[in-house]
């Protein structure tokens, strides 16, 4: 489990009731439907869930990068040091993007401009946000590439992206993301296109550099192995909502929501016999177009009750900030009242 000694009590990002919908010909896609969480200085938060659960849209919304149309941020606040990013003008938000808040995308080949040298792309970013001259910006870029594990960085900085391997391109992206000493780094499945060995190296590098720089991290992933080793807290998303959140150690020790329990049981374990069949959650994620106001997981849930098909559950709170949205933890009186409505 993550052991982050850089995390403090200072909250630098507050997401309150964030809603991002996509208006399509088929109906309204509620990609993010009321997300709320805090990010502390130096903390690493993992956002976990299947494809289509709303992980990436959440973070594009935080950066105010949702394409309009068809997407639109319908409600909520994203407070960075108390100021709402969603209400800032274009110039102000551009000054924050890549400077105070950086993002690493899934595919480094499509994130880097194939027609420009690495030096051009890194130096431009550093000059824009740090106000350095070209020579100082180049030295800063070489320093960051060296920290990111690029051998002979002073020579390799003038290469084009296609001259690097996938793992090396991702190291370049990490170096670019951290080159302006951001307070927050958003990593959108940064190892999904890499093999297992390189993925482990990249994650170890990110963990080392962010701790050294005191950077808070939002890690988007579908891999529970990644969050177990890197994250202080976890948010489990399903159909645009957070169904469970809490400290990493608490969620792995005692997962509350049936969906979280299924995800954890789906992970291969070394202490299990080979002949045991790997667990898989039955069914498919729901179509999030015009979802009914009930628990969207009930068709796949082994513990579903009648109330689950009628009404969305309220949030049940446990110790150490652990919470889950599930009718299993509601009082019988509340369930009876919900069934009658």
Short mmCIF file of C-alpha atoms in Angstrom, two decimals:
data_model
loop_
_atom_site.label_atom_id
_atom_site.label_comp_id
_atom_site.label_asym_id
_atom_site.label_seq_id
_atom_site.Cartn_x
_atom_site.Cartn_y
_atom_site.Cartn_z
CA UNK A 1 0.00 0.00 0.00
CA UNK A 2 1.08 3.60 -0.55
CA UNK A 3 3.02 5.21 2.27
CA UNK A 4 2.95 8.90 1.44
CA UNK A 5 4.83 11.01 3.95
CA UNK A 6 4.39 14.18 1.85
CA UNK A 7 0.61 14.43 2.27
CA UNK A 8 -0.61 17.33 4.40
CA UNK A 9 -3.96 18.50 5.79
CA UNK A 10 -4.07 21.42 3.33
CA UNK A 11 -6.85 20.99 0.74
CA UNK A 12 -5.74 22.41 -2.61
CA UNK A 13 -8.59 21.14 -4.80
CA UNK A 14 -12.28 20.76 -3.96
CA UNK A 15 -14.68 19.22 -6.44
CA UNK A 16 -18.29 19.79 -5.41
CA UNK A 17 -21.30 18.25 -7.17
CA UNK A 18 -19.61 18.18 -10.59
CA UNK A 19 -21.97 17.28 -13.44
CA UNK A 20 -20.90 16.88 -17.06
CA UNK A 21 -23.49 15.78 -19.63
CA UNK A 22 -23.22 15.05 -23.34
CA UNK A 23 -26.25 15.96 -25.44
CA UNK A 24 -26.60 13.43 -28.27
CA UNK A 25 -29.28 12.50 -30.79
CA UNK A 26 -30.07 9.39 -28.71
CA UNK A 27 -30.44 11.29 -25.44
CA UNK A 28 -28.47 12.86 -22.58
CA UNK A 29 -25.33 11.00 -21.50
CA UNK A 30 -24.70 11.77 -17.83
CA UNK A 31 -20.98 11.00 -18.00
CA UNK A 32 -20.31 12.65 -14.63
CA UNK A 33 -23.29 12.97 -12.34
CA UNK A 34 -22.54 14.72 -9.06
CA UNK A 35 -18.91 13.96 -8.18
CA UNK A 36 -17.58 15.39 -4.89
CA UNK A 37 -14.09 14.96 -3.42
CA UNK A 38 -11.14 16.82 -1.89
CA UNK A 39 -7.47 16.61 -2.86
CA UNK A 40 -4.84 17.42 -0.22
CA UNK A 41 -1.37 18.76 -0.88
CA UNK A 42 0.98 15.85 -1.62
CA UNK A 43 -1.89 13.30 -1.73
CA UNK A 44 -2.34 10.66 -4.42
CA UNK A 45 -5.98 9.86 -5.22
CA UNK A 46 -6.88 6.91 -7.42
CA UNK A 47 -10.05 6.94 -9.54
CA UNK A 48 -10.98 3.37 -10.47
CA UNK A 49 -13.70 1.87 -12.63
CA UNK A 50 -14.51 0.09 -15.86
CA UNK A 51 -14.37 1.85 -19.23
CA UNK A 52 -17.23 4.31 -19.54
CA UNK A 53 -17.59 4.92 -15.80
CA UNK A 54 -16.71 8.63 -16.15
CA UNK A 55 -13.10 8.65 -14.90
CA UNK A 56 -11.50 10.56 -17.78
CA UNK A 57 -14.44 12.96 -18.23
CA UNK A 58 -14.17 13.88 -14.54
CA UNK A 59 -10.61 15.03 -15.02
CA UNK A 60 -11.22 16.72 -18.36
CA UNK A 61 -13.96 18.63 -16.56
CA UNK A 62 -11.56 19.66 -13.79
CA UNK A 63 -9.21 21.05 -16.45
CA UNK A 64 -12.21 22.64 -18.26
CA UNK A 65 -11.30 20.74 -21.43
CA UNK A 66 -14.71 19.23 -22.23
CA UNK A 67 -15.54 19.81 -25.89
CA UNK A 68 -18.68 21.90 -26.32
CA UNK A 69 -20.82 20.75 -28.07
CA UNK A 70 -21.74 17.96 -27.42
CA UNK A 71 -20.39 18.09 -23.86
CA UNK A 72 -21.38 20.64 -21.25
CA UNK A 73 -20.53 21.09 -17.59
CA UNK A 74 -24.05 21.36 -16.20
CA UNK A 75 -23.29 22.07 -12.57
CA UNK A 76 -20.92 21.98 -9.64
CA UNK A 77 -17.71 23.72 -8.63
CA UNK A 78 -13.99 22.95 -9.03
CA UNK A 79 -12.21 25.07 -6.43
CA UNK A 80 -8.43 25.38 -6.78
CA UNK A 81 -7.20 27.25 -3.69
CA UNK A 82 -10.75 28.51 -3.29
CA UNK A 83 -11.18 29.82 -6.85
CA UNK A 84 -13.63 28.11 -9.23
CA UNK A 85 -11.79 26.88 -12.34
CA UNK A 86 -15.10 26.56 -14.19
CA UNK A 87 -15.78 30.32 -13.94
CA UNK A 88 -12.34 31.51 -15.08
CA UNK A 89 -11.79 33.19 -18.43
CA UNK A 90 -9.72 31.45 -21.13
CA UNK A 91 -6.47 33.30 -20.38
CA UNK A 92 -6.59 32.61 -16.65
CA UNK A 93 -7.32 28.91 -17.06
CA UNK A 94 -4.56 28.61 -19.70
CA UNK A 95 -2.09 30.06 -17.21
CA UNK A 96 -3.04 27.30 -14.76
CA UNK A 97 -3.06 24.39 -17.23
CA UNK A 98 0.40 22.90 -17.65
CA UNK A 99 1.70 25.21 -14.93
CA UNK A 100 -0.17 24.70 -11.65
CA UNK A 101 -2.14 21.67 -12.90
CA UNK A 102 -0.58 19.29 -15.45
CA UNK A 103 -2.01 16.24 -17.21
CA UNK A 104 -0.42 13.10 -18.63
CA UNK A 105 -2.61 11.40 -21.24
CA UNK A 106 -2.99 7.70 -22.08
CA UNK A 107 -1.10 7.56 -25.37
CA UNK A 108 2.19 9.49 -25.43
CA UNK A 109 2.47 9.13 -29.23
CA UNK A 110 -0.74 11.06 -29.84
CA UNK A 111 0.01 13.56 -27.05
CA UNK A 112 3.39 14.57 -28.50
CA UNK A 113 3.49 16.45 -31.81
CA UNK A 114 5.24 14.07 -34.25
CA UNK A 115 6.49 16.96 -36.40
CA UNK A 116 8.30 18.80 -33.60
CA UNK A 117 11.47 17.88 -31.72
CA UNK A 118 11.14 17.10 -28.01
CA UNK A 119 13.24 20.19 -27.28
CA UNK A 120 10.79 22.47 -29.10
CA UNK A 121 7.79 21.08 -27.26
CA UNK A 122 9.35 21.17 -23.79
CA UNK A 123 11.14 24.52 -24.10
CA UNK A 124 7.98 26.25 -25.37
CA UNK A 125 6.01 25.04 -22.33
CA UNK A 126 8.70 26.05 -19.83
CA UNK A 127 9.17 29.49 -21.41
CA UNK A 128 5.42 30.12 -21.48
CA UNK A 129 4.80 29.28 -17.82
CA UNK A 130 8.13 29.91 -16.10
CA UNK A 131 9.24 33.06 -17.90
CA UNK A 132 12.74 31.72 -18.60
CA UNK A 133 14.86 32.59 -21.62
CA UNK A 134 15.48 29.89 -24.24
CA UNK A 135 18.86 28.80 -22.86
CA UNK A 136 17.60 28.48 -19.27
CA UNK A 137 14.46 26.69 -20.46
CA UNK A 138 16.57 24.19 -22.41
CA UNK A 139 18.70 23.51 -19.33
CA UNK A 140 15.54 22.98 -17.26
CA UNK A 141 14.16 20.58 -19.91
CA UNK A 142 17.39 18.55 -19.94
CA UNK A 143 17.35 18.43 -16.13
CA UNK A 144 13.77 17.08 -16.11
CA UNK A 145 14.49 14.50 -18.82
CA UNK A 146 17.48 13.31 -16.79
CA UNK A 147 15.31 13.03 -13.66
CA UNK A 148 12.79 11.06 -15.73
CA UNK A 149 15.45 8.51 -16.62
CA UNK A 150 16.21 9.50 -20.23
CA UNK A 151 19.85 8.50 -20.92
CA UNK A 152 22.07 11.12 -22.60
CA UNK A 153 19.27 13.67 -22.22
CA UNK A 154 21.39 16.54 -23.56
CA UNK A 155 21.59 14.78 -26.95
CA UNK A 156 18.22 13.00 -26.97
CA UNK A 157 16.29 16.22 -26.33
CA UNK A 158 16.72 17.14 -30.02
CA UNK A 159 15.14 13.86 -31.22
CA UNK A 160 11.63 13.51 -32.64
CA UNK A 161 8.96 11.47 -30.77
CA UNK A 162 9.16 8.55 -33.24
CA UNK A 163 12.83 8.07 -32.29
CA UNK A 164 11.80 7.06 -28.75
CA UNK A 165 10.23 3.81 -27.57
CA UNK A 166 6.77 3.85 -25.96
CA UNK A 167 8.23 3.77 -22.45
CA UNK A 168 10.69 6.57 -23.24
CA UNK A 169 7.90 8.70 -24.76
CA UNK A 170 5.93 8.30 -21.56
CA UNK A 171 9.01 9.38 -19.57
CA UNK A 172 9.15 12.48 -21.79
CA UNK A 173 5.49 13.17 -21.00
CA UNK A 174 6.18 12.84 -17.26
CA UNK A 175 9.16 15.19 -17.60
CA UNK A 176 6.97 17.70 -19.48
CA UNK A 177 4.17 17.38 -16.94
CA UNK A 178 6.47 18.06 -13.99
CA UNK A 179 8.73 20.63 -15.68
CA UNK A 180 6.82 23.60 -14.27
CA UNK A 181 6.62 22.12 -10.74
CA UNK A 182 2.82 21.78 -10.77
CA UNK A 183 0.82 21.47 -7.57
CA UNK A 184 -1.40 18.81 -9.16
CA UNK A 185 -0.57 16.13 -11.72
CA UNK A 186 -3.47 14.31 -13.41
CA UNK A 187 -2.38 10.97 -14.88
CA UNK A 188 -4.96 9.39 -17.21
CA UNK A 189 -4.03 5.70 -17.38
CA UNK A 190 -0.36 6.57 -18.04
CA UNK A 191 0.73 2.94 -18.43
CA UNK A 192 -2.17 1.46 -20.43
CA UNK A 193 -0.14 1.28 -23.68
CA UNK A 194 2.97 -0.19 -22.05
CA UNK A 195 4.04 -3.72 -21.14
CA UNK A 196 4.11 -4.87 -17.51
CA UNK A 197 7.83 -4.33 -16.88
CA UNK A 198 7.90 -0.81 -18.36
CA UNK A 199 4.63 0.04 -16.58
CA UNK A 200 6.21 -0.79 -13.21
CA UNK A 201 9.22 1.41 -14.01
CA UNK A 202 7.00 4.34 -15.08
CA UNK A 203 4.84 4.09 -11.94
CA UNK A 204 7.91 3.92 -9.71
CA UNK A 205 9.34 6.97 -11.50
CA UNK A 206 6.10 8.94 -11.08
CA UNK A 207 5.90 8.05 -7.40
CA UNK A 208 9.51 9.06 -6.79
CA UNK A 209 9.33 12.37 -8.67
CA UNK A 210 5.95 13.49 -7.28
CA UNK A 211 7.07 12.76 -3.70
CA UNK A 212 10.33 14.62 -4.29
CA UNK A 213 8.47 17.65 -5.69
CA UNK A 214 5.53 17.44 -3.26
CA UNK A 215 3.03 17.15 -6.12
CA UNK A 216 -0.52 15.94 -5.52
CA UNK A 217 -1.66 13.30 -8.01
CA UNK A 218 -5.01 12.20 -9.43
CA UNK A 219 -4.43 8.76 -10.94
CA UNK A 220 -7.05 7.44 -13.37
CA UNK A 221 -6.83 3.69 -13.89
CA UNK A 222 -8.80 0.47 -14.28
CA UNK A 223 -6.04 -1.47 -12.46
CA UNK A 224 -6.44 -2.03 -8.74
CA UNK A 225 -2.79 -3.13 -8.64
CA UNK A 226 -1.75 0.39 -9.63
CA UNK A 227 -3.80 2.13 -6.94
CA UNK A 228 -2.73 -0.36 -4.27
CA UNK A 229 0.90 0.55 -4.76
CA UNK A 230 0.57 4.29 -5.39
CA UNK A 231 -2.56 5.84 -3.91
CA UNK A 232 -3.43 7.15 -0.45
CA UNK A 233 -7.17 7.20 -1.17
CA UNK A 234 -9.45 5.59 -3.76
CA UNK A 235 -12.65 6.62 -5.48
CA UNK A 236 -14.55 3.81 -7.23
CA UNK A 237 -16.77 5.10 -10.05
CA UNK A 238 -19.70 3.42 -11.78
CA UNK A 239 -22.04 4.97 -14.35
CA UNK A 240 -20.86 8.52 -13.70
CA UNK A 241 -21.02 8.41 -9.90
CA UNK A 242 -18.71 7.56 -7.01
CA UNK A 243 -20.06 4.37 -5.43
CA UNK A 244 -17.32 4.00 -2.81
CA UNK A 245 -14.43 6.06 -1.50
CA UNK A 246 -11.96 5.90 1.34
CA UNK A 247 -8.38 5.23 2.30
CA UNK A 248 -6.68 2.61 0.15
CA UNK A 249 -5.92 0.29 3.05
CA UNK A 250 -9.56 0.38 4.27
CA UNK A 251 -11.04 -0.33 0.84
CA UNK A 252 -8.76 -3.29 0.21
CA UNK A 253 -9.22 -4.63 3.74
CA UNK A 254 -13.00 -4.27 3.85
CA UNK A 255 -14.67 -3.19 0.59
CA UNK A 256 -18.29 -2.22 1.17
CA UNK A 257 -19.95 -1.85 -2.23
CA UNK A 258 -20.66 -5.09 -4.17
CA UNK A 259 -19.04 -3.51 -7.26
CA UNK A 260 -15.80 -2.80 -5.39
CA UNK A 261 -15.88 -6.32 -3.94
CA UNK A 262 -16.25 -7.71 -7.47
CA UNK A 263 -13.35 -5.62 -8.79
CA UNK A 264 -11.05 -6.83 -6.03
CA UNK A 265 -12.09 -10.47 -6.50
CA UNK A 266 -11.36 -10.10 -10.23
CA UNK A 267 -7.65 -9.47 -9.58
CA UNK A 268 -5.43 -12.59 -9.98
CA UNK A 269 -3.76 -13.57 -6.69
CA UNK A 270 -0.56 -15.50 -6.07
CA UNK A 271 -1.98 -17.17 -2.96
CA UNK A 272 -4.86 -18.80 -4.88
CA UNK A 273 -4.68 -22.18 -6.58
CA UNK A 274 -4.20 -22.12 -10.34
CA UNK A 275 -7.16 -24.38 -10.96
CA UNK A 276 -9.59 -21.87 -9.41
CA UNK A 277 -11.52 -19.94 -12.03
CA UNK A 278 -10.89 -16.19 -11.98
CA UNK A 279 -13.94 -14.26 -10.77
CA UNK A 280 -15.66 -11.88 -13.19
CA UNK A 281 -18.55 -9.50 -12.62
CA UNK A 282 -21.54 -10.70 -14.62
CA UNK A 283 -23.17 -8.59 -17.31
CA UNK A 284 -22.01 -5.35 -18.90
CA UNK A 285 -21.78 -1.72 -17.72
CA UNK A 286 -25.07 0.12 -18.29
CA UNK A 287 -25.91 2.46 -21.11
CA UNK A 288 -25.70 5.84 -19.35
CA UNK A 289 -28.17 7.52 -21.72
CA UNK A 290 -31.26 8.52 -19.71
CA UNK A 291 -30.50 6.21 -16.77
CA UNK A 292 -33.50 5.54 -14.49
CA UNK A 293 -33.24 6.97 -10.93
CA UNK A 294 -32.22 3.66 -9.34
CA UNK A 295 -28.95 1.89 -8.56
CA UNK A 296 -27.36 1.29 -12.00
CA UNK A 297 -25.42 -1.71 -10.70
CA UNK A 298 -28.45 -3.76 -9.63
CA UNK A 299 -28.74 -5.89 -12.84
CA UNK A 300 -25.19 -7.18 -12.18
CA UNK A 301 -25.36 -7.32 -8.38
CA UNK A 302 -25.60 -10.64 -6.52
CA UNK A 303 -27.04 -8.85 -3.47
CA UNK A 304 -29.68 -6.72 -5.22
CA UNK A 305 -32.96 -6.01 -3.39
CA UNK A 306 -36.28 -4.65 -4.64
CA UNK A 307 -35.43 -1.13 -3.42
CA UNK A 308 -32.32 -1.15 -5.65
CA UNK A 309 -34.56 -1.20 -8.73
CA UNK A 310 -36.59 1.81 -7.59
CA UNK A 311 -34.35 4.42 -6.00
CA UNK A 312 -30.69 5.46 -5.90
CA UNK A 313 -29.14 4.77 -2.46
CA UNK A 314 -27.93 7.50 -0.15
CA UNK A 315 -24.32 7.58 1.07
CA UNK A 316 -23.49 5.36 4.05
CA UNK A 317 -20.53 6.58 6.12
CA UNK A 318 -18.08 4.37 8.01
CA UNK A 319 -14.83 5.00 9.92
CA UNK A 320 -11.86 7.05 8.63
CA UNK A 321 -13.88 8.79 5.92
CA UNK A 322 -14.84 5.49 4.24
CA UNK A 323 -18.21 5.76 2.47
CA UNK A 324 -20.35 3.77 0.02
CA UNK A 325 -23.62 4.32 -1.84
CA UNK A 326 -25.49 1.06 -1.30
CA UNK A 327 -28.84 -0.01 0.14
CA UNK A 328 -27.12 -2.83 2.07
CA UNK A 329 -26.15 -0.29 4.74
CA UNK A 330 -29.43 1.60 5.03
CA UNK A 331 -31.82 1.22 7.99
CA UNK A 332 -34.79 -1.08 7.41
CA UNK A 333 -37.15 1.84 8.05
CA UNK A 334 -35.47 3.87 5.31
CA UNK A 335 -35.66 0.95 2.89
CA UNK A 336 -39.37 0.39 3.66
CA UNK A 337 -40.11 4.07 3.10
CA UNK A 338 -38.21 4.02 -0.21
CA UNK A 339 -40.12 0.96 -1.40
CA UNK A 340 -43.44 2.64 -0.63
CA UNK A 341 -42.60 5.79 -2.61
#
